[in-house]
Coordinates of C-alpha atoms in Angstrom, one line a residue:
Chain A
X19 CA 113.6 80.0 119.4
X20 CA 112.0 81.2 116.2
X21 CA 110.6 84.5 115.0
X22 CA 110.7 87.5 117.3
X23 CA 110.8 87.1 121.0
X24 CA 110.2 89.7 123.7
X25 CA 110.9 89.7 127.4
X26 CA 109.4 90.3 129.9
X27 CA 105.8 89.6 128.7
X28 CA 104.4 91.6 131.6
X29 CA 105.9 94.4 133.6
X30 CA 104.6 96.6 136.4
X31 CA 106.7 99.5 137.5
X32 CA 106.5 102.6 139.6
X33 CA 107.1 106.0 138.1
X34 CA 110.6 106.2 139.7
X35 CA 111.8 102.8 138.5
X36 CA 114.2 102.0 135.7
X37 CA 113.5 98.9 133.6
X38 CA 114.4 97.6 130.2
X39 CA 112.5 95.7 127.6
X40 CA 114.3 93.2 125.4
X41 CA 113.6 92.0 121.9
X42 CA 115.4 89.4 119.8
X43 CA 114.8 88.4 116.3
X44 CA 115.9 85.0 114.8
X45 CA 114.9 85.8 111.2
X46 CA 118.2 87.3 109.9
X47 CA 116.5 90.6 109.4
X48 CA 118.2 93.9 109.1
X49 CA 115.6 96.3 110.5
X50 CA 114.0 96.4 113.9
X51 CA 111.1 98.5 115.3
X52 CA 109.5 99.6 118.5
X53 CA 105.8 100.2 118.6
X54 CA 103.4 101.3 121.3
X55 CA 99.9 99.8 121.2
X56 CA 97.1 101.4 123.3
X57 CA 93.6 100.1 123.5
X58 CA 91.4 101.1 120.5
X59 CA 94.2 103.3 119.0
X60 CA 96.4 102.7 115.9
X61 CA 99.9 101.3 116.4
X62 CA 102.3 104.1 117.1
X63 CA 105.8 103.8 115.6
X64 CA 108.4 104.8 118.2
X65 CA 111.8 103.9 116.8
X66 CA 113.4 102.2 113.7
X67 CA 116.8 100.8 113.5
X68 CA 118.5 99.7 110.2
X69 CA 121.7 97.8 110.5
X70 CA 122.0 98.9 114.1
X71 CA 121.6 102.6 113.2
X72 CA 118.6 104.6 114.3
X73 CA 116.7 105.9 111.3
X74 CA 113.5 107.0 112.9
X75 CA 112.5 108.7 116.2
X76 CA 108.9 109.8 116.1
X77 CA 109.0 112.5 118.7
X78 CA 109.2 110.0 121.5
X79 CA 109.8 111.4 125.0
X80 CA 113.4 111.0 126.3
X81 CA 112.1 108.8 129.1
X82 CA 112.2 106.1 126.4
X83 CA 115.7 105.2 125.3
X84 CA 116.4 102.6 122.6
X85 CA 119.5 100.6 122.2
X86 CA 120.4 98.3 119.3
X87 CA 123.8 96.5 119.9
X88 CA 123.4 94.3 116.8
X89 CA 120.9 93.5 114.1
X90 CA 119.4 90.7 116.2
X91 CA 118.8 92.6 119.5
X92 CA 116.8 95.6 120.5
X93 CA 116.3 97.2 123.9
X94 CA 114.0 99.8 125.2
X95 CA 115.2 101.4 128.4
X96 CA 112.5 103.0 130.5
X97 CA 112.9 105.6 133.3
X98 CA 110.6 108.0 135.2
X99 CA 107.6 106.8 133.2
X100 CA 104.1 108.2 133.5
X101 CA 100.8 106.3 134.0
X102 CA 99.8 107.2 130.4
X103 CA 102.8 105.2 129.2
X104 CA 100.9 102.0 130.2
X105 CA 100.4 100.1 127.0
X106 CA 101.5 97.0 125.0
X107 CA 105.0 97.6 123.6
X108 CA 105.6 95.6 120.4
X109 CA 108.9 94.9 118.7
X110 CA 109.0 94.0 115.0
X111 CA 111.6 93.2 112.4
X112 CA 111.8 93.2 108.6
X113 CA 114.2 92.1 106.0
X114 CA 114.9 95.8 105.0
X115 CA 113.8 99.3 106.0
X116 CA 110.8 100.6 104.0
X117 CA 112.0 102.6 101.1
X118 CA 115.3 100.7 101.0
X119 CA 113.9 97.2 100.7
X120 CA 111.4 95.5 98.4
X121 CA 107.9 97.1 98.4
X122 CA 106.5 93.9 99.8
X123 CA 108.8 94.1 102.8
X124 CA 106.8 92.7 105.7
X125 CA 107.1 93.4 109.4
X126 CA 107.1 90.4 111.8
X127 CA 106.0 91.1 115.3
X128 CA 106.9 89.8 118.7
X129 CA 104.2 89.0 121.3
X130 CA 104.8 92.3 123.1
X131 CA 105.4 93.4 126.7
X132 CA 102.3 94.5 128.6
X133 CA 103.5 97.5 130.7
X134 CA 101.7 99.0 133.6
X135 CA 103.0 102.1 135.2
X136 CA 101.6 102.8 138.7
Chain B
X163 CA 96.5 114.4 107.7
X164 CA 96.8 110.7 107.1
X165 CA 94.0 108.5 108.2
X166 CA 92.9 104.9 108.2
X167 CA 89.3 104.1 109.0
X168 CA 87.9 100.6 109.9
X169 CA 85.0 99.6 112.1
X170 CA 85.8 99.2 115.8
X171 CA 83.9 95.9 116.3
X172 CA 82.0 93.4 114.2
X173 CA 80.1 90.2 115.2
X174 CA 79.5 87.2 112.9
X175 CA 78.3 83.6 113.2
X176 CA 80.5 80.5 112.9
X177 CA 80.4 79.2 109.4
X178 CA 79.3 82.5 107.9
X179 CA 81.1 85.1 105.8
X180 CA 82.3 88.5 107.0
X181 CA 83.7 91.5 105.3
X182 CA 85.9 94.0 107.1
X183 CA 86.3 97.3 105.4
X184 CA 89.2 99.7 105.5
X185 CA 89.3 103.2 103.9
X186 CA 92.4 105.3 103.8
X187 CA 93.5 108.9 103.0
X188 CA 97.3 108.9 102.8
X189 CA 100.0 110.9 101.1
X190 CA 100.7 108.5 98.4
X191 CA 100.3 104.7 98.3
X192 CA 102.8 101.9 98.2
X193 CA 100.8 99.0 99.3
X194 CA 98.2 97.9 101.9
X195 CA 98.6 95.2 104.6
X196 CA 96.2 93.2 106.7
X197 CA 97.3 91.7 110.0
X198 CA 95.5 89.5 112.5
X199 CA 96.1 89.9 116.2
X200 CA 94.7 87.5 118.8
X201 CA 94.3 89.0 122.3
X202 CA 97.6 89.1 124.0
X203 CA 99.5 87.9 121.0
X204 CA 101.7 89.3 118.2
X205 CA 100.1 90.8 115.0
X206 CA 100.6 88.3 112.2
X207 CA 100.8 89.1 108.5
X208 CA 97.7 88.0 106.5
X209 CA 97.9 89.7 103.1
X210 CA 99.4 92.4 101.0
X211 CA 97.8 94.3 98.1
X212 CA 99.5 96.9 95.8
X213 CA 97.4 96.5 92.6
X214 CA 93.7 96.7 92.3
X215 CA 91.7 93.5 92.6
X216 CA 91.2 90.5 94.8
X217 CA 94.0 88.4 96.3
X218 CA 92.7 85.0 97.6
X219 CA 94.5 83.0 100.2
X220 CA 92.5 80.0 101.4
X221 CA 89.5 81.2 103.5
X222 CA 90.8 84.8 103.5
X223 CA 90.7 87.2 100.6
X224 CA 91.7 90.9 100.4
X225 CA 90.5 93.4 97.9
X226 CA 91.9 96.8 96.9
X227 CA 90.6 99.8 95.0
X228 CA 93.2 102.5 94.8
X229 CA 91.0 105.0 93.1
X230 CA 88.5 104.7 96.0
X231 CA 91.0 104.5 98.7
X232 CA 89.3 101.3 99.9
X233 CA 90.1 97.7 100.8
X234 CA 88.3 94.9 102.5
X235 CA 89.3 91.6 104.1
X236 CA 86.8 88.8 103.4
X237 CA 86.7 85.8 105.8
X238 CA 84.8 82.7 104.7
X239 CA 83.6 79.7 106.6
X240 CA 84.3 81.5 109.8
X241 CA 85.7 79.5 112.7
X242 CA 85.8 80.3 116.4
X243 CA 89.6 80.8 116.1
X244 CA 89.0 83.7 113.7
X245 CA 87.9 85.8 116.7
X246 CA 90.7 88.4 116.8
X247 CA 91.5 92.0 115.9
X248 CA 92.2 92.7 112.2
X249 CA 94.6 95.6 111.5
X250 CA 94.8 97.5 108.2
X251 CA 98.0 99.4 107.4
X252 CA 98.9 101.5 104.4
X253 CA 102.5 102.3 103.2
X254 CA 102.6 105.9 102.1
X255 CA 104.8 107.7 99.6
X256 CA 107.6 107.8 102.2
X257 CA 107.2 104.1 102.8
X258 CA 105.9 104.8 106.3
X259 CA 103.3 102.4 107.6
X260 CA 100.1 104.2 108.6
X261 CA 98.0 101.9 110.8
X262 CA 94.3 101.7 111.5
X263 CA 93.0 101.2 115.0
X264 CA 91.9 97.6 114.2
X265 CA 88.6 95.8 114.0
X266 CA 87.7 93.4 116.8
X267 CA 85.8 90.5 115.2
X268 CA 83.7 88.4 117.5
X269 CA 82.5 85.0 116.3
X270 CA 79.4 83.5 117.9
X271 CA 78.5 79.8 117.7

């Protein structure tokens, strides 16, 4: 496997379900990100991890719970979601965290998980 | 507030040239990125500009004017595979990435 992988690619869940999204990066990067992408809206940054430590949490509802056991893996645990949470959830990684790495630090994205909440 | 503006959708003809504009109002500036995203796929990095001027990379070029808060992505010799969304993102003074909503480019034969 190369780059950034995400599983599952598609997920349909009810509002009372609990599920987890998984992201893995094979690039040797130190920072990982969760984004939400809704149709015709800008990417919304949800969480940032740097060397396994959470450095950003952009006012995300507690029904989204991230976990970063090591620099290569990132999870997003979901519970009691709402229909408006239906979106594409993208994971990304970069060599360093913006502000701590080179200015040209670039984020590399996984293909995303298409989430539908019924 | 911070804002990135780019057209929602553009249409162009195979073999032609298209320019996708991006204007930004951000608190500070530490670089501008362009990404390409095919439907159902990951955004992929295209270009980075931090100084004024034109950066050329094959059929794609990106231009930046910091004084005008303006950038464009120029695609030449368009191919059908160039049909995708193009995302503009600016790194602000806190090194946070501010994203535009993307421009969907439709290529017609």
